[in-house]
DNA sequence: GCCAACGTTGGC
DNA sequence: GCCAACGTTGGC
């Protein structure tokens, strides 16, 4: 089993939005970066755990935990001309973009980005590296254990 | 709103 | 294949 960190803009889908959804799950559509796509398509497996991270907002940080709930399958929004994620170069015969389903696991009291950055044990964390923009990044078992065990307040 | 960092595009 | 231009990300 692997661990991940997945960014979501809470204005689009917050941890509370995820918890309130039918089945408490959501297709993680809209990823249009090849590296993040490859993580979903090639490495993620159902049962993997992910930090649910709030980005591009007033209080960026880890807001909860989610579980990968499906293998990757073609992202429907790429074929929808009305979607902002429409990709005219993609075809159903040869889809370019994929998504997994993500299910709510539990909420955490927010672990702010500044807190994560202040911890020496997490200095190597992928998402904290300067210039990182990937919306999906791997988390090591050590990082996962440290954050859930030492930084998560509940 | 600013801006640094990064990925993608497209001309050559 | 190079690389400049452009668009996006995301913290501040």
PDB file of C-alpha atoms (C1' of nucleotides) in Angstrom:
ATOM      1  CA  UNK A   1       0.000   0.000   0.000  1.00  0.00           C
ATOM      2  CA  UNK A   2       1.173   3.493  -0.825  1.00  0.00           C
ATOM      3  CA  UNK A   3       0.609   6.963   0.557  1.00  0.00           C
ATOM      4  CA  UNK A   4      -0.157  10.164  -1.325  1.00  0.00           C
ATOM      5  CA  UNK A   5      -0.949  13.832  -0.979  1.00  0.00           C
ATOM      6  CA  UNK A   6      -3.693  15.204  -3.220  1.00  0.00           C
ATOM      7  CA  UNK A   7      -4.376  18.908  -3.603  1.00  0.00           C
ATOM      8  CA  UNK A   8      -7.865  20.275  -3.936  1.00  0.00           C
ATOM      9  CA  UNK A   9      -9.086  23.825  -3.954  1.00  0.00           C
ATOM     10  CA  UNK A  10     -11.654  23.951  -1.158  1.00  0.00           C
ATOM     11  CA  UNK A  11     -13.731  26.384  -3.222  1.00  0.00           C
ATOM     12  CA  UNK A  12     -14.206  23.472  -5.641  1.00  0.00           C
ATOM     13  CA  UNK A  13     -14.149  20.507  -3.279  1.00  0.00           C
ATOM     14  CA  UNK A  14     -13.238  20.782   0.395  1.00  0.00           C
ATOM     15  CA  UNK A  15     -12.892  17.901   2.830  1.00  0.00           C
ATOM     16  CA  UNK A  16     -16.394  18.748   4.067  1.00  0.00           C
ATOM     17  CA  UNK A  17     -17.708  18.655   0.502  1.00  0.00           C
ATOM     18  CA  UNK A  18     -16.166  15.203   0.079  1.00  0.00           C
ATOM     19  CA  UNK A  19     -17.744  13.965   3.320  1.00  0.00           C
ATOM     20  CA  UNK A  20     -21.141  15.304   2.207  1.00  0.00           C
ATOM     21  CA  UNK A  21     -21.129  13.647  -1.200  1.00  0.00           C
ATOM     22  CA  UNK A  22     -23.176  10.574  -2.063  1.00  0.00           C
ATOM     23  CA  UNK A  23     -21.130   7.547  -1.028  1.00  0.00           C
ATOM     24  CA  UNK A  24     -18.631  10.087   0.372  1.00  0.00           C
ATOM     25  CA  UNK A  25     -16.614   9.697  -2.806  1.00  0.00           C
ATOM     26  CA  UNK A  26     -15.708  11.714  -5.861  1.00  0.00           C
ATOM     27  CA  UNK A  27     -13.982  11.110  -9.199  1.00  0.00           C
ATOM     28  CA  UNK A  28     -10.707  13.031  -9.043  1.00  0.00           C
ATOM     29  CA  UNK A  29     -11.258  14.580 -12.468  1.00  0.00           C
ATOM     30  CA  UNK A  30      -9.461  17.489 -14.059  1.00  0.00           C
ATOM     31  CA  UNK A  31      -5.829  16.451 -13.607  1.00  0.00           C
ATOM     32  CA  UNK A  32      -4.027  17.701 -16.720  1.00  0.00           C
ATOM     33  CA  UNK A  33      -0.433  17.083 -15.785  1.00  0.00           C
ATOM     34  CA  UNK A  34       1.298  14.006 -17.142  1.00  0.00           C
ATOM     35  CA  UNK A  35       3.277  13.198 -14.025  1.00  0.00           C
ATOM     36  CA  UNK A  36       0.202  13.376 -11.812  1.00  0.00           C
ATOM     37  CA  UNK A  37      -1.738  11.331 -14.359  1.00  0.00           C
ATOM     38  CA  UNK A  38       0.949   8.669 -14.372  1.00  0.00           C
ATOM     39  CA  UNK A  39       0.809   8.409 -10.598  1.00  0.00           C
ATOM     40  CA  UNK A  40      -2.930   7.749 -10.783  1.00  0.00           C
ATOM     41  CA  UNK A  41      -2.797   5.419 -13.755  1.00  0.00           C
ATOM     42  CA  UNK A  42       0.347   3.442 -13.030  1.00  0.00           C
ATOM     43  CA  UNK A  43       0.963   3.449  -9.298  1.00  0.00           C
ATOM     44  CA  UNK A  44      -2.191   4.195  -7.315  1.00  0.00           C
ATOM     45  CA  UNK A  45      -4.236   1.226  -6.214  1.00  0.00           C
ATOM     46  CA  UNK A  46      -7.536   0.949  -4.360  1.00  0.00           C
ATOM     47  CA  UNK A  47      -6.890   1.022  -0.639  1.00  0.00           C
ATOM     48  CA  UNK A  48      -4.015   3.506  -0.827  1.00  0.00           C
ATOM     49  CA  UNK A  49      -4.348   6.405   1.597  1.00  0.00           C
ATOM     50  CA  UNK A  50      -3.996  10.096   0.776  1.00  0.00           C
ATOM     51  CA  UNK A  51      -3.734  13.346   2.645  1.00  0.00           C
ATOM     52  CA  UNK A  52      -6.471  15.662   1.429  1.00  0.00           C
ATOM     53  CA  UNK A  53      -4.723  19.014   1.023  1.00  0.00           C
ATOM     54  CA  UNK A  54      -6.423  22.381   0.664  1.00  0.00           C
ATOM     55  CA  UNK A  55      -4.585  24.626  -1.815  1.00  0.00           C
ATOM     56  CA  UNK A  56      -5.048  28.093  -3.313  1.00  0.00           C
ATOM     57  CA  UNK A  57      -7.010  29.294  -0.329  1.00  0.00           C
ATOM     58  CA  UNK A  58      -6.720  31.346   2.828  1.00  0.00           C
ATOM     59  CA  UNK A  59      -5.487  28.425   4.953  1.00  0.00           C
ATOM     60  CA  UNK A  60      -3.501  25.943   2.888  1.00  0.00           C
ATOM     61  CA  UNK A  61      -2.665  22.653   4.572  1.00  0.00           C
ATOM     62  CA  UNK A  62      -3.689  19.061   5.239  1.00  0.00           C
ATOM     63  CA  UNK A  63      -7.394  18.956   6.027  1.00  0.00           C
ATOM     64  CA  UNK A  64      -8.109  15.238   6.192  1.00  0.00           C
ATOM     65  CA  UNK A  65      -7.489  11.732   4.957  1.00  0.00           C
ATOM     66  CA  UNK A  66      -9.016  10.011   1.953  1.00  0.00           C
ATOM     67  CA  UNK A  67      -8.775   6.537   0.485  1.00  0.00           C
ATOM     68  CA  UNK A  68      -8.238   5.604  -3.149  1.00  0.00           C
ATOM     69  CA  UNK A  69     -11.440   3.824  -4.119  1.00  0.00           C
ATOM     70  CA  UNK A  70     -10.875   2.679  -7.705  1.00  0.00           C
ATOM     71  CA  UNK A  71      -8.306   1.974 -10.354  1.00  0.00           C
ATOM     72  CA  UNK A  72      -7.763   4.770 -12.846  1.00  0.00           C
ATOM     73  CA  UNK A  73     -10.264   5.082 -15.697  1.00  0.00           C
ATOM     74  CA  UNK A  74     -10.699   7.678 -18.456  1.00  0.00           C
ATOM     75  CA  UNK A  75     -11.643  11.135 -17.139  1.00  0.00           C
ATOM     76  CA  UNK A  76     -15.073  11.890 -18.619  1.00  0.00           C
ATOM     77  CA  UNK A  77     -14.561  15.656 -18.605  1.00  0.00           C
ATOM     78  CA  UNK A  78     -11.919  15.462 -21.357  1.00  0.00           C
ATOM     79  CA  UNK A  79     -14.644  14.509 -23.862  1.00  0.00           C
ATOM     80  CA  UNK A  80     -17.129  17.186 -22.774  1.00  0.00           C
ATOM     81  CA  UNK A  81     -16.908  20.341 -24.908  1.00  0.00           C
ATOM     82  CA  UNK A  82     -18.752  22.261 -22.205  1.00  0.00           C
ATOM     83  CA  UNK A  83     -16.222  21.362 -19.525  1.00  0.00           C
ATOM     84  CA  UNK A  84     -13.275  23.591 -18.666  1.00  0.00           C
ATOM     85  CA  UNK A  85     -11.278  20.350 -18.705  1.00  0.00           C
ATOM     86  CA  UNK A  86     -12.248  19.515 -22.276  1.00  0.00           C
ATOM     87  CA  UNK A  87      -9.310  18.260 -24.355  1.00  0.00           C
ATOM     88  CA  UNK A  88     -10.090  18.325 -28.071  1.00  0.00           C
ATOM     89  CA  UNK A  89      -7.014  16.223 -28.793  1.00  0.00           C
ATOM     90  CA  UNK A  90      -8.249  13.308 -26.733  1.00  0.00           C
ATOM     91  CA  UNK A  91     -10.507  10.576 -28.089  1.00  0.00           C
ATOM     92  CA  UNK A  92     -12.471   7.792 -26.375  1.00  0.00           C
ATOM     93  CA  UNK A  93     -10.444   5.290 -28.423  1.00  0.00           C
ATOM     94  CA  UNK A  94      -7.220   6.752 -27.098  1.00  0.00           C
ATOM     95  CA  UNK A  95      -7.940   8.759 -23.950  1.00  0.00           C
ATOM     96  CA  UNK A  96      -5.217  11.011 -22.696  1.00  0.00           C
ATOM     97  CA  UNK A  97      -6.409  11.717 -19.142  1.00  0.00           C
ATOM     98  CA  UNK A  98      -7.418   9.431 -16.307  1.00  0.00           C
ATOM     99  CA  UNK A  99      -8.809   9.714 -12.822  1.00  0.00           C
ATOM    100  CA  UNK A 100      -9.332   7.536  -9.788  1.00  0.00           C
ATOM    101  CA  UNK A 101     -12.208   7.716  -7.333  1.00  0.00           C
ATOM    102  CA  UNK A 102     -11.406   9.061  -3.880  1.00  0.00           C
ATOM    103  CA  UNK A 103     -13.415   8.310  -0.756  1.00  0.00           C
ATOM    104  CA  UNK A 104     -13.641  10.231   2.499  1.00  0.00           C
ATOM    105  CA  UNK A 105     -11.811   8.581   5.366  1.00  0.00           C
ATOM    106  CA  UNK A 106     -11.649  11.169   8.142  1.00  0.00           C
ATOM    107  CA  UNK A 107     -11.233  14.828   8.806  1.00  0.00           C
ATOM    108  CA  UNK A 108      -8.229  16.267  10.666  1.00  0.00           C
ATOM    109  CA  UNK A 109      -7.913  19.554  12.431  1.00  0.00           C
ATOM    110  CA  UNK A 110      -6.084  21.542   9.777  1.00  0.00           C
ATOM    111  CA  UNK A 111      -2.319  21.050   9.679  1.00  0.00           C
ATOM    112  CA  UNK A 112      -1.188  24.330   8.144  1.00  0.00           C
ATOM    113  CA  UNK A 113       1.414  24.403   5.386  1.00  0.00           C
ATOM    114  CA  UNK A 114       3.592  26.628   7.580  1.00  0.00           C
ATOM    115  CA  UNK A 115       3.571  23.914  10.255  1.00  0.00           C
ATOM    116  CA  UNK A 116       4.622  21.250   7.778  1.00  0.00           C
ATOM    117  CA  UNK A 117       7.424  23.468   6.557  1.00  0.00           C
ATOM    118  CA  UNK A 118       8.662  24.087  10.089  1.00  0.00           C
ATOM    119  CA  UNK A 119       9.307  20.415  10.862  1.00  0.00           C
ATOM    120  CA  UNK A 120      12.829  19.150  10.112  1.00  0.00           C
ATOM    121  CA  UNK A 121      11.572  15.557   9.762  1.00  0.00           C
ATOM    122  CA  UNK A 122       9.497  16.641   6.768  1.00  0.00           C
ATOM    123  CA  UNK A 123      12.148  18.684   4.974  1.00  0.00           C
ATOM    124  CA  UNK A 124      12.381  16.074   2.227  1.00  0.00           C
ATOM    125  CA  UNK A 125       8.661  15.852   1.621  1.00  0.00           C
ATOM    126  CA  UNK A 126       7.900  16.097  -2.078  1.00  0.00           C
ATOM    127  CA  UNK A 127       5.114  18.628  -1.795  1.00  0.00           C
ATOM    128  CA  UNK A 128       7.331  20.958   0.246  1.00  0.00           C
ATOM    129  CA  UNK A 129      10.155  21.161  -2.277  1.00  0.00           C
ATOM    130  CA  UNK A 130      10.650  24.630  -3.746  1.00  0.00           C
ATOM    131  CA  UNK A 131       8.780  25.147  -6.970  1.00  0.00           C
ATOM    132  CA  UNK A 132       6.699  22.009  -6.607  1.00  0.00           C
ATOM    133  CA  UNK A 133       3.401  22.334  -8.419  1.00  0.00           C
ATOM    134  CA  UNK A 134       2.307  18.737  -8.747  1.00  0.00           C
ATOM    135  CA  UNK A 135      -1.253  18.242  -7.544  1.00  0.00           C
ATOM    136  CA  UNK A 136      -0.530  14.619  -6.620  1.00  0.00           C
ATOM    137  CA  UNK A 137       2.671  13.640  -4.838  1.00  0.00           C
ATOM    138  CA  UNK A 138       3.879  10.476  -3.131  1.00  0.00           C
ATOM    139  CA  UNK A 139       4.271  10.478   0.652  1.00  0.00           C
ATOM    140  CA  UNK A 140       6.745   8.097   2.310  1.00  0.00           C
ATOM    141  CA  UNK A 141       5.572   5.751   5.090  1.00  0.00           C
ATOM    142  CA  UNK A 142       7.834   7.685   7.465  1.00  0.00           C
ATOM    143  CA  UNK A 143       6.286  11.018   6.525  1.00  0.00           C
ATOM    144  CA  UNK A 144       2.820   9.528   6.810  1.00  0.00           C
ATOM    145  CA  UNK A 145       3.523   8.096  10.250  1.00  0.00           C
ATOM    146  CA  UNK A 146       5.041  11.330  11.475  1.00  0.00           C
ATOM    147  CA  UNK A 147       2.175  13.497  10.304  1.00  0.00           C
ATOM    148  CA  UNK A 148      -0.620  11.227  11.491  1.00  0.00           C
ATOM    149  CA  UNK A 149       1.140  10.387  14.736  1.00  0.00           C
ATOM    150  CA  UNK A 150       2.743  13.653  15.751  1.00  0.00           C
ATOM    151  CA  UNK A 151       1.017  16.506  13.922  1.00  0.00           C
ATOM    152  CA  UNK A 152      -2.591  15.374  13.658  1.00  0.00           C
ATOM    153  CA  UNK A 153      -4.407  16.621  16.689  1.00  0.00           C
ATOM    154  CA  UNK A 154      -7.261  14.162  16.689  1.00  0.00           C
TER     155      UNK A 154
ATOM    156  C1'  DG B   1      -2.819  41.233  -7.131  1.00  0.00           C
ATOM    157  C1'  DC B   2       2.028  39.910  -7.427  1.00  0.00           C
ATOM    158  C1'  DC B   3       5.390  36.972  -8.977  1.00  0.00           C
ATOM    159  C1'  DA B   4       8.528  32.888  -9.106  1.00  0.00           C
ATOM    160  C1'  DA B   5       8.652  28.417 -10.823  1.00  0.00           C
ATOM    161  C1'  DC B   6       7.283  25.232 -13.852  1.00  0.00           C
ATOM    162  C1'  DG B   7       5.025  22.686 -17.953  1.00  0.00           C
ATOM    163  C1'  DT B   8       3.468  23.003 -22.621  1.00  0.00           C
ATOM    164  C1'  DT B   9       3.361  24.727 -27.214  1.00  0.00           C
ATOM    165  C1'  DG B  10       4.966  25.679 -31.614  1.00  0.00           C
ATOM    166  C1'  DG B  11       8.203  27.869 -34.899  1.00  0.00           C
ATOM    167  C1'  DC B  12      12.457  26.942 -36.772  1.00  0.00           C
TER     168       DC B  12
ATOM    169  C1'  DG C   1      15.684  18.888 -30.847  1.00  0.00           C
ATOM    170  C1'  DC C   2      16.118  23.642 -29.266  1.00  0.00           C
ATOM    171  C1'  DC C   3      14.176  27.349 -26.958  1.00  0.00           C
ATOM    172  C1'  DA C   4      11.302  31.555 -26.479  1.00  0.00           C
ATOM    173  C1'  DA C   5       6.716  32.652 -25.455  1.00  0.00           C
ATOM    174  C1'  DC C   6       2.932  31.729 -23.037  1.00  0.00           C
ATOM    175  C1'  DG C   7      -0.317  29.886 -19.554  1.00  0.00           C
ATOM    176  C1'  DT C   8      -0.891  27.892 -14.985  1.00  0.00           C
ATOM    177  C1'  DT C   9      -0.009  27.031 -10.166  1.00  0.00           C
ATOM    178  C1'  DG C  10      -0.164  28.489  -5.671  1.00  0.00           C
ATOM    179  C1'  DG C  11       1.838  30.877  -1.656  1.00  0.00           C
ATOM    180  C1'  DC C  12       2.014  35.261   0.095  1.00  0.00           C
TER     181       DC C  12
END
